[in-house]
Structure formats: C-alpha cells, structure tokens
C-alpha cells in the first residue's frame, strides 16, 4: 500500500501572556490549509524571542522551516505557496467597491423591511444617502489626513482651506437628513453644492490636467485612485438632490 507522504513544517511564533502574534496564527493556519503537519514551537518570553532572532539572524517572528530550510515570515510563506502579497502602497478600488456593496445591501434590506420588496425607488434613494453618510464617517475618522489629501484637487478648498474641514460634516448631515426625509430645504442645497463642486474638481484634475492623485473619498489614508469612482460619488449626490427637488 502507498502511504501518503506527511508534509511537516516547524513554526516558531510568539505566544506570551499579554501578546499572541497574529501573523503566527495566520502562518499556522496557512500551513494547515496547505496540508502540513505543524510542529508549533512557542516563544513565550522576550529572552526566548531575542535568542531565537540572534541564532537564526532574523529580525522578526514568526519563522517557518520546511525540510530544515527556513522559509521566513508570513509574507515569505505566502510567496512560497504562490499566494499573492498585497502591496500596502498599491492603488485599489476595493475600499469603494466594498462600501457601495454594503450600503446597497443595507438599502435593499431596509426597503424589504418596510415594503416586503428590496427593489423599490426608495431603496435607490437610501443607497445614495447611506453611501454619503458612511463616506462622511470614513473621512471624519482622521479629518486632518482627509483635508490634506482633499486640498490636492478640490477647487474650492484650494481657495478656502476651511472648506476641506467642513466638507465631511456637510456630506454626513445631508446623508442623514436624506435617509430620514427631513429638512429637505437643508439637505438638497448642501448635496447640490458639494456634489457640483466635487464633480468639477475631479473632472478638472483627472480629465483636463491628467493628474494621477489619490482620492480622499474614503478618508485620507486610502489608496483609492482619483478618477471615475470619485466622480460617481459626486454625481450620485447631485442626482439624489435633483430627484428630491423634482419630487
């Protein structure tokens, strides 16, 4: 009978009373999912960690060994198995896609709760308003960082810096009011104003000046490229305001 070859790996990871290394847990999980039997060696004191680093001439833990060969840390282990490694500096639309997906599902869930139908005109309005509120929340997490990135391209903020601080509050206020359907005389002008200025600013920066910038739409710490998605945020605000105005 042919016996299956048991793949074995040795993992050294930090497990202390007040800290368990999350990358060590990820490395162990990855090894097990790849079919490896893991010899899990814990480094439970700072002295053990320092001695291990000195012995193997490494700067970080965890460290994985397969067939007595040091593979390295968690990222090195992913590379070893042909997994992708995300570059934290790489531009991506993923944050915006995740946000719009969740707010769309929230809007449909709300519509279903009220009418038994997730696909109603009201659901579309809630989607836009919820998106505005959540986008404002992300900006307000670090308003200094947002305002710095926003000043790179917004036409009004460049002329009047306080607008870069006012913008997230205005967007959040308009979004919340639109969700409730209250004080339309406040929410509609705000959405029209900031949406129009934002759309013109993005269009000029991207399509006229051909600048490659990061968008501050999901906060100042994001790597979302300034472009069509950024323009969509502003066009949605304008469209929602005009719809409410007509209705």
PDB file of C-alpha atoms in Angstrom:
ATOM      1  CA  UNK A   1       0.000   0.000   0.000  1.00  0.00           C
ATOM      2  CA  UNK A   2       1.156   3.523  -0.824  1.00  0.00           C
ATOM      3  CA  UNK A   3       1.219   5.698   2.207  1.00  0.00           C
ATOM      4  CA  UNK A   4       0.534   9.356   1.813  1.00  0.00           C
ATOM      5  CA  UNK A   5       3.630  11.441   2.395  1.00  0.00           C
ATOM      6  CA  UNK A   6       3.191  13.554   5.503  1.00  0.00           C
ATOM      7  CA  UNK A   7       4.303  17.105   4.900  1.00  0.00           C
ATOM      8  CA  UNK A   8       5.859  18.606   8.003  1.00  0.00           C
ATOM      9  CA  UNK A   9       6.754  22.132   8.967  1.00  0.00           C
ATOM     10  CA  UNK A  10       8.246  23.740  12.046  1.00  0.00           C
ATOM     11  CA  UNK A  11       6.802  27.092  13.084  1.00  0.00           C
ATOM     12  CA  UNK A  12       8.349  29.385  15.661  1.00  0.00           C
ATOM     13  CA  UNK A  13       5.933  32.030  16.839  1.00  0.00           C
ATOM     14  CA  UNK A  14       5.481  34.462  19.714  1.00  0.00           C
ATOM     15  CA  UNK A  15       2.934  33.345  22.331  1.00  0.00           C
ATOM     16  CA  UNK A  16       3.143  35.362  25.536  1.00  0.00           C
ATOM     17  CA  UNK A  17       0.753  36.031  28.363  1.00  0.00           C
ATOM     18  CA  UNK A  18      -0.130  39.501  27.096  1.00  0.00           C
ATOM     19  CA  UNK A  19       0.501  39.013  23.367  1.00  0.00           C
ATOM     20  CA  UNK A  20      -0.080  36.323  20.769  1.00  0.00           C
ATOM     21  CA  UNK A  21       1.416  37.222  17.392  1.00  0.00           C
ATOM     22  CA  UNK A  22      -1.427  37.410  14.818  1.00  0.00           C
ATOM     23  CA  UNK A  23       0.954  36.620  11.951  1.00  0.00           C
ATOM     24  CA  UNK A  24       1.964  33.462  13.777  1.00  0.00           C
ATOM     25  CA  UNK A  25      -1.676  32.388  13.874  1.00  0.00           C
ATOM     26  CA  UNK A  26      -2.032  33.194  10.169  1.00  0.00           C
ATOM     27  CA  UNK A  27       1.122  31.250   9.313  1.00  0.00           C
ATOM     28  CA  UNK A  28      -0.083  28.181  11.227  1.00  0.00           C
ATOM     29  CA  UNK A  29      -3.496  28.338   9.559  1.00  0.00           C
ATOM     30  CA  UNK A  30      -1.928  28.667   6.099  1.00  0.00           C
ATOM     31  CA  UNK A  31       0.369  25.694   6.685  1.00  0.00           C
ATOM     32  CA  UNK A  32      -2.510  23.527   7.882  1.00  0.00           C
ATOM     33  CA  UNK A  33      -4.644  24.517   4.871  1.00  0.00           C
ATOM     34  CA  UNK A  34      -1.742  23.501   2.643  1.00  0.00           C
ATOM     35  CA  UNK A  35      -1.788  20.049   4.228  1.00  0.00           C
ATOM     36  CA  UNK A  36       1.197  20.405   6.550  1.00  0.00           C
ATOM     37  CA  UNK A  37       1.595  18.840   9.957  1.00  0.00           C
ATOM     38  CA  UNK A  38       2.829  21.756  12.038  1.00  0.00           C
ATOM     39  CA  UNK A  39       5.329  21.452  14.858  1.00  0.00           C
ATOM     40  CA  UNK A  40       4.218  24.543  16.730  1.00  0.00           C
ATOM     41  CA  UNK A  41       7.053  25.979  18.813  1.00  0.00           C
ATOM     42  CA  UNK A  42       6.111  28.827  21.120  1.00  0.00           C
ATOM     43  CA  UNK A  43       8.422  31.649  22.098  1.00  0.00           C
ATOM     44  CA  UNK A  44       6.955  32.613  25.457  1.00  0.00           C
ATOM     45  CA  UNK A  45       9.399  35.198  26.796  1.00  0.00           C
ATOM     46  CA  UNK A  46      11.226  38.199  25.406  1.00  0.00           C
ATOM     47  CA  UNK A  47      14.508  36.419  26.178  1.00  0.00           C
ATOM     48  CA  UNK A  48      13.463  33.426  24.044  1.00  0.00           C
ATOM     49  CA  UNK A  49      12.436  35.712  21.190  1.00  0.00           C
ATOM     50  CA  UNK A  50      15.727  37.628  21.278  1.00  0.00           C
ATOM     51  CA  UNK A  51      17.772  34.410  21.481  1.00  0.00           C
ATOM     52  CA  UNK A  52      15.862  32.933  18.523  1.00  0.00           C
ATOM     53  CA  UNK A  53      16.414  36.040  16.388  1.00  0.00           C
ATOM     54  CA  UNK A  54      20.119  36.055  17.203  1.00  0.00           C
ATOM     55  CA  UNK A  55      20.529  32.332  16.477  1.00  0.00           C
ATOM     56  CA  UNK A  56      18.884  32.474  13.037  1.00  0.00           C
ATOM     57  CA  UNK A  57      19.910  36.056  12.182  1.00  0.00           C
ATOM     58  CA  UNK A  58      16.329  37.225  11.656  1.00  0.00           C
ATOM     59  CA  UNK A  59      14.596  40.424  12.705  1.00  0.00           C
ATOM     60  CA  UNK A  60      11.006  39.216  13.039  1.00  0.00           C
ATOM     61  CA  UNK A  61       8.835  36.294  14.024  1.00  0.00           C
ATOM     62  CA  UNK A  62       7.067  34.056  13.101  1.00  0.00           C
ATOM     63  CA  UNK A  63       9.557  31.966  11.146  1.00  0.00           C
ATOM     64  CA  UNK A  64       8.689  28.780   9.266  1.00  0.00           C
ATOM     65  CA  UNK A  65      11.014  25.907   8.410  1.00  0.00           C
ATOM     66  CA  UNK A  66      10.150  23.238   5.838  1.00  0.00           C
ATOM     67  CA  UNK A  67      12.545  20.322   5.269  1.00  0.00           C
ATOM     68  CA  UNK A  68      15.072  22.097   7.511  1.00  0.00           C
ATOM     69  CA  UNK A  69      15.015  25.096   5.172  1.00  0.00           C
ATOM     70  CA  UNK A  70      13.993  28.462   6.587  1.00  0.00           C
ATOM     71  CA  UNK A  71      11.129  29.845   4.526  1.00  0.00           C
ATOM     72  CA  UNK A  72      10.741  33.061   6.508  1.00  0.00           C
ATOM     73  CA  UNK A  73       7.854  35.089   7.877  1.00  0.00           C
ATOM     74  CA  UNK A  74       4.182  35.100   6.948  1.00  0.00           C
ATOM     75  CA  UNK A  75       4.629  37.021   3.689  1.00  0.00           C
ATOM     76  CA  UNK A  76       7.535  34.770   2.709  1.00  0.00           C
ATOM     77  CA  UNK A  77       5.355  31.757   3.421  1.00  0.00           C
ATOM     78  CA  UNK A  78       2.620  33.100   1.170  1.00  0.00           C
ATOM     79  CA  UNK A  79       5.158  33.632  -1.607  1.00  0.00           C
ATOM     80  CA  UNK A  80       6.427  30.079  -1.079  1.00  0.00           C
ATOM     81  CA  UNK A  81       2.942  28.747  -1.754  1.00  0.00           C
ATOM     82  CA  UNK A  82       2.378  31.065  -4.719  1.00  0.00           C
ATOM     83  CA  UNK A  83      -0.086  33.318  -2.905  1.00  0.00           C
ATOM     84  CA  UNK A  84      -0.420  36.984  -3.759  1.00  0.00           C
ATOM     85  CA  UNK A  85       1.116  39.580  -1.461  1.00  0.00           C
ATOM     86  CA  UNK A  86      -0.768  42.845  -1.247  1.00  0.00           C
ATOM     87  CA  UNK A  87       1.357  45.947  -1.539  1.00  0.00           C
ATOM     88  CA  UNK A  88       0.049  48.442   1.061  1.00  0.00           C
ATOM     89  CA  UNK A  89       1.021  51.301  -1.284  1.00  0.00           C
ATOM     90  CA  UNK A  90      -0.760  49.853  -4.322  1.00  0.00           C
ATOM     91  CA  UNK A  91      -3.770  51.812  -5.533  1.00  0.00           C
ATOM     92  CA  UNK A  92      -7.052  49.919  -5.345  1.00  0.00           C
ATOM     93  CA  UNK A  93     -10.780  50.492  -5.782  1.00  0.00           C
ATOM     94  CA  UNK A  94     -11.559  47.724  -3.285  1.00  0.00           C
ATOM     95  CA  UNK A  95     -12.496  50.047  -0.359  1.00  0.00           C
ATOM     96  CA  UNK A  96     -15.050  51.895  -2.505  1.00  0.00           C
ATOM     97  CA  UNK A  97     -16.432  48.680  -4.004  1.00  0.00           C
ATOM     98  CA  UNK A  98     -16.861  47.171  -0.523  1.00  0.00           C
ATOM     99  CA  UNK A  99     -18.548  50.327   0.766  1.00  0.00           C
ATOM    100  CA  UNK A 100     -21.026  50.614  -2.115  1.00  0.00           C
ATOM    101  CA  UNK A 101     -21.819  46.891  -1.931  1.00  0.00           C
ATOM    102  CA  UNK A 102     -22.638  47.112   1.779  1.00  0.00           C
ATOM    103  CA  UNK A 103     -24.693  50.302   1.504  1.00  0.00           C
ATOM    104  CA  UNK A 104     -26.628  48.800  -1.426  1.00  0.00           C
ATOM    105  CA  UNK A 105     -27.406  45.701   0.645  1.00  0.00           C
ATOM    106  CA  UNK A 106     -28.384  47.883   3.614  1.00  0.00           C
ATOM    107  CA  UNK A 107     -30.706  49.928   1.422  1.00  0.00           C
ATOM    108  CA  UNK A 108     -32.356  46.812  -0.027  1.00  0.00           C
ATOM    109  CA  UNK A 109     -32.707  45.303   3.451  1.00  0.00           C
ATOM    110  CA  UNK A 110     -34.369  48.489   4.713  1.00  0.00           C
ATOM    111  CA  UNK A 111     -36.682  48.562   1.711  1.00  0.00           C
ATOM    112  CA  UNK A 112     -37.629  44.926   2.281  1.00  0.00           C
ATOM    113  CA  UNK A 113     -38.298  45.584   5.974  1.00  0.00           C
ATOM    114  CA  UNK A 114     -40.733  48.401   5.128  1.00  0.00           C
ATOM    115  CA  UNK A 115     -42.400  47.097   1.971  1.00  0.00           C
ATOM    116  CA  UNK A 116     -41.505  43.442   1.536  1.00  0.00           C
ATOM    117  CA  UNK A 117     -39.714  44.373  -1.695  1.00  0.00           C
ATOM    118  CA  UNK A 118     -35.950  45.082  -1.767  1.00  0.00           C
ATOM    119  CA  UNK A 119     -36.133  46.715  -5.204  1.00  0.00           C
ATOM    120  CA  UNK A 120     -38.055  49.952  -4.817  1.00  0.00           C
ATOM    121  CA  UNK A 121     -37.346  53.570  -5.834  1.00  0.00           C
ATOM    122  CA  UNK A 122     -36.953  54.301  -2.144  1.00  0.00           C
ATOM    123  CA  UNK A 123     -34.159  51.714  -1.944  1.00  0.00           C
ATOM    124  CA  UNK A 124     -32.155  53.639  -4.534  1.00  0.00           C
ATOM    125  CA  UNK A 125     -32.529  56.838  -2.519  1.00  0.00           C
ATOM    126  CA  UNK A 126     -31.496  55.087   0.685  1.00  0.00           C
ATOM    127  CA  UNK A 127     -28.477  53.611  -1.104  1.00  0.00           C
ATOM    128  CA  UNK A 128     -27.208  57.047  -2.096  1.00  0.00           C
ATOM    129  CA  UNK A 129     -27.971  58.612   1.283  1.00  0.00           C
ATOM    130  CA  UNK A 130     -26.400  55.727   3.216  1.00  0.00           C
ATOM    131  CA  UNK A 131     -23.333  55.916   0.993  1.00  0.00           C
ATOM    132  CA  UNK A 132     -22.984  59.619   1.744  1.00  0.00           C
ATOM    133  CA  UNK A 133     -23.271  59.020   5.494  1.00  0.00           C
ATOM    134  CA  UNK A 134     -20.726  56.177   5.516  1.00  0.00           C
ATOM    135  CA  UNK A 135     -18.304  58.088   3.287  1.00  0.00           C
ATOM    136  CA  UNK A 136     -18.532  61.033   5.688  1.00  0.00           C
ATOM    137  CA  UNK A 137     -17.845  58.693   8.615  1.00  0.00           C
ATOM    138  CA  UNK A 138     -14.655  57.429   6.952  1.00  0.00           C
ATOM    139  CA  UNK A 139     -13.481  60.977   6.282  1.00  0.00           C
ATOM    140  CA  UNK A 140     -14.176  62.046   9.872  1.00  0.00           C
ATOM    141  CA  UNK A 141     -12.031  59.247  11.317  1.00  0.00           C
ATOM    142  CA  UNK A 142      -8.990  61.375  10.514  1.00  0.00           C
ATOM    143  CA  UNK A 143     -10.124  64.748   9.295  1.00  0.00           C
ATOM    144  CA  UNK A 144      -6.593  66.180   9.181  1.00  0.00           C
ATOM    145  CA  UNK A 145      -5.424  63.449   6.842  1.00  0.00           C
ATOM    146  CA  UNK A 146      -8.579  63.829   4.732  1.00  0.00           C
ATOM    147  CA  UNK A 147      -8.223  67.599   4.421  1.00  0.00           C
ATOM    148  CA  UNK A 148      -4.579  67.283   3.345  1.00  0.00           C
ATOM    149  CA  UNK A 149      -5.418  64.860   0.545  1.00  0.00           C
ATOM    150  CA  UNK A 150      -8.571  66.806  -0.396  1.00  0.00           C
ATOM    151  CA  UNK A 151      -6.548  70.001  -0.873  1.00  0.00           C
ATOM    152  CA  UNK A 152      -4.631  68.329  -3.688  1.00  0.00           C
ATOM    153  CA  UNK A 153      -7.542  68.629  -6.089  1.00  0.00           C
ATOM    154  CA  UNK A 154     -10.685  70.323  -4.735  1.00  0.00           C
ATOM    155  CA  UNK A 155     -11.132  73.706  -6.406  1.00  0.00           C
ATOM    156  CA  UNK A 156     -12.970  75.418  -3.538  1.00  0.00           C
ATOM    157  CA  UNK A 157     -10.767  74.015  -0.769  1.00  0.00           C
ATOM    158  CA  UNK A 158      -7.675  75.347  -2.537  1.00  0.00           C
ATOM    159  CA  UNK A 159      -9.147  78.836  -2.380  1.00  0.00           C
ATOM    160  CA  UNK A 160     -10.673  78.492   1.101  1.00  0.00           C
ATOM    161  CA  UNK A 161      -8.934  75.876   3.270  1.00  0.00           C
ATOM    162  CA  UNK A 162     -11.686  75.647   5.963  1.00  0.00           C
ATOM    163  CA  UNK A 163     -13.918  74.017   3.324  1.00  0.00           C
ATOM    164  CA  UNK A 164     -11.697  70.929   3.497  1.00  0.00           C
ATOM    165  CA  UNK A 165     -12.784  70.558   7.152  1.00  0.00           C
ATOM    166  CA  UNK A 166     -16.430  71.472   6.564  1.00  0.00           C
ATOM    167  CA  UNK A 167     -16.947  69.034   3.670  1.00  0.00           C
ATOM    168  CA  UNK A 168     -17.246  65.744   5.655  1.00  0.00           C
ATOM    169  CA  UNK A 169     -19.686  67.292   8.133  1.00  0.00           C
ATOM    170  CA  UNK A 170     -21.788  68.701   5.293  1.00  0.00           C
ATOM    171  CA  UNK A 171     -21.818  65.369   3.450  1.00  0.00           C
ATOM    172  CA  UNK A 172     -22.745  63.482   6.619  1.00  0.00           C
ATOM    173  CA  UNK A 173     -25.514  65.942   7.516  1.00  0.00           C
ATOM    174  CA  UNK A 174     -27.016  65.780   4.021  1.00  0.00           C
ATOM    175  CA  UNK A 175     -26.853  61.985   4.033  1.00  0.00           C
ATOM    176  CA  UNK A 176     -28.555  61.602   7.412  1.00  0.00           C
ATOM    177  CA  UNK A 177     -31.278  64.096   6.519  1.00  0.00           C
ATOM    178  CA  UNK A 178     -31.912  62.332   3.204  1.00  0.00           C
ATOM    179  CA  UNK A 179     -32.248  58.986   4.982  1.00  0.00           C
ATOM    180  CA  UNK A 180     -34.871  60.466   7.298  1.00  0.00           C
ATOM    181  CA  UNK A 181     -36.586  62.548   4.630  1.00  0.00           C
ATOM    182  CA  UNK A 182     -36.469  65.542   6.977  1.00  0.00           C
ATOM    183  CA  UNK A 183     -35.443  69.133   6.294  1.00  0.00           C
ATOM    184  CA  UNK A 184     -35.169  68.773   2.524  1.00  0.00           C
ATOM    185  CA  UNK A 185     -34.595  72.522   2.301  1.00  0.00           C
ATOM    186  CA  UNK A 186     -31.261  71.874   4.068  1.00  0.00           C
ATOM    187  CA  UNK A 187     -30.135  68.564   2.564  1.00  0.00           C
ATOM    188  CA  UNK A 188     -30.900  69.341  -1.094  1.00  0.00           C
ATOM    189  CA  UNK A 189     -28.858  72.578  -1.373  1.00  0.00           C
ATOM    190  CA  UNK A 190     -25.952  71.021   0.535  1.00  0.00           C
ATOM    191  CA  UNK A 191     -25.859  67.919  -1.682  1.00  0.00           C
ATOM    192  CA  UNK A 192     -26.173  70.003  -4.850  1.00  0.00           C
ATOM    193  CA  UNK A 193     -23.406  72.373  -3.801  1.00  0.00           C
ATOM    194  CA  UNK A 194     -20.781  69.905  -2.577  1.00  0.00           C
ATOM    195  CA  UNK A 195     -21.637  67.435  -5.327  1.00  0.00           C
ATOM    196  CA  UNK A 196     -21.251  70.032  -8.092  1.00  0.00           C
ATOM    197  CA  UNK A 197     -18.000  71.468  -6.736  1.00  0.00           C
ATOM    198  CA  UNK A 198     -16.642  67.953  -6.210  1.00  0.00           C
ATOM    199  CA  UNK A 199     -17.585  66.770  -9.696  1.00  0.00           C
ATOM    200  CA  UNK A 200     -15.986  69.805 -11.342  1.00  0.00           C
ATOM    201  CA  UNK A 201     -12.841  69.398  -9.212  1.00  0.00           C
ATOM    202  CA  UNK A 202     -12.405  65.709 -10.042  1.00  0.00           C
ATOM    203  CA  UNK A 203     -13.163  66.245 -13.734  1.00  0.00           C
ATOM    204  CA  UNK A 204     -10.580  69.025 -13.981  1.00  0.00           C
ATOM    205  CA  UNK A 205      -7.872  67.142 -12.071  1.00  0.00           C
ATOM    206  CA  UNK A 206      -8.318  63.825 -13.865  1.00  0.00           C
ATOM    207  CA  UNK A 207      -9.611  64.542 -17.355  1.00  0.00           C
ATOM    208  CA  UNK A 208      -8.210  68.017 -18.070  1.00  0.00           C
ATOM    209  CA  UNK A 209      -4.994  68.264 -16.046  1.00  0.00           C
ATOM    210  CA  UNK A 210      -4.345  64.480 -16.359  1.00  0.00           C
ATOM    211  CA  UNK A 211      -3.070  64.292 -12.784  1.00  0.00           C
ATOM    212  CA  UNK A 212      -2.584  60.943 -11.026  1.00  0.00           C
ATOM    213  CA  UNK A 213      -3.782  61.506  -7.463  1.00  0.00           C
ATOM    214  CA  UNK A 214      -5.262  59.574  -4.588  1.00  0.00           C
ATOM    215  CA  UNK A 215      -8.911  60.170  -3.805  1.00  0.00           C
ATOM    216  CA  UNK A 216      -9.920  61.368  -0.341  1.00  0.00           C
ATOM    217  CA  UNK A 217     -13.436  59.944  -0.811  1.00  0.00           C
ATOM    218  CA  UNK A 218     -12.964  57.115   1.718  1.00  0.00           C
ATOM    219  CA  UNK A 219     -10.624  59.040   4.004  1.00  0.00           C
ATOM    220  CA  UNK A 220      -7.139  60.443   3.822  1.00  0.00           C
ATOM    221  CA  UNK A 221      -5.365  57.145   4.466  1.00  0.00           C
ATOM    222  CA  UNK A 222      -6.724  55.319   1.423  1.00  0.00           C
ATOM    223  CA  UNK A 223      -5.009  54.301  -1.805  1.00  0.00           C
ATOM    224  CA  UNK A 224      -8.086  54.762  -3.996  1.00  0.00           C
ATOM    225  CA  UNK A 225      -7.132  56.451  -7.291  1.00  0.00           C
ATOM    226  CA  UNK A 226      -8.846  59.709  -8.136  1.00  0.00           C
ATOM    227  CA  UNK A 227     -10.990  59.033 -11.186  1.00  0.00           C
ATOM    228  CA  UNK A 228     -14.363  57.769 -12.362  1.00  0.00           C
ATOM    229  CA  UNK A 229     -15.339  56.290  -8.967  1.00  0.00           C
ATOM    230  CA  UNK A 230     -14.609  59.614  -7.285  1.00  0.00           C
ATOM    231  CA  UNK A 231     -16.690  61.397  -9.897  1.00  0.00           C
ATOM    232  CA  UNK A 232     -19.517  58.902  -9.287  1.00  0.00           C
ATOM    233  CA  UNK A 233     -19.717  59.867  -5.605  1.00  0.00           C
ATOM    234  CA  UNK A 234     -20.380  63.471  -6.547  1.00  0.00           C
ATOM    235  CA  UNK A 235     -22.763  62.654  -9.395  1.00  0.00           C
ATOM    236  CA  UNK A 236     -24.821  60.474  -7.037  1.00  0.00           C
ATOM    237  CA  UNK A 237     -25.199  63.389  -4.638  1.00  0.00           C
ATOM    238  CA  UNK A 238     -26.268  65.678  -7.463  1.00  0.00           C
ATOM    239  CA  UNK A 239     -28.699  63.086  -8.829  1.00  0.00           C
ATOM    240  CA  UNK A 240     -30.234  62.435  -5.416  1.00  0.00           C
ATOM    241  CA  UNK A 241     -30.668  66.151  -4.747  1.00  0.00           C
ATOM    242  CA  UNK A 242     -32.295  66.755  -8.136  1.00  0.00           C
ATOM    243  CA  UNK A 243     -34.606  63.759  -7.685  1.00  0.00           C
ATOM    244  CA  UNK A 244     -35.743  65.027  -4.284  1.00  0.00           C
ATOM    245  CA  UNK A 245     -36.171  68.514  -5.704  1.00  0.00           C
ATOM    246  CA  UNK A 246     -38.406  67.251  -8.505  1.00  0.00           C
ATOM    247  CA  UNK A 247     -40.423  65.037  -6.173  1.00  0.00           C
TER     248      UNK A 247
END
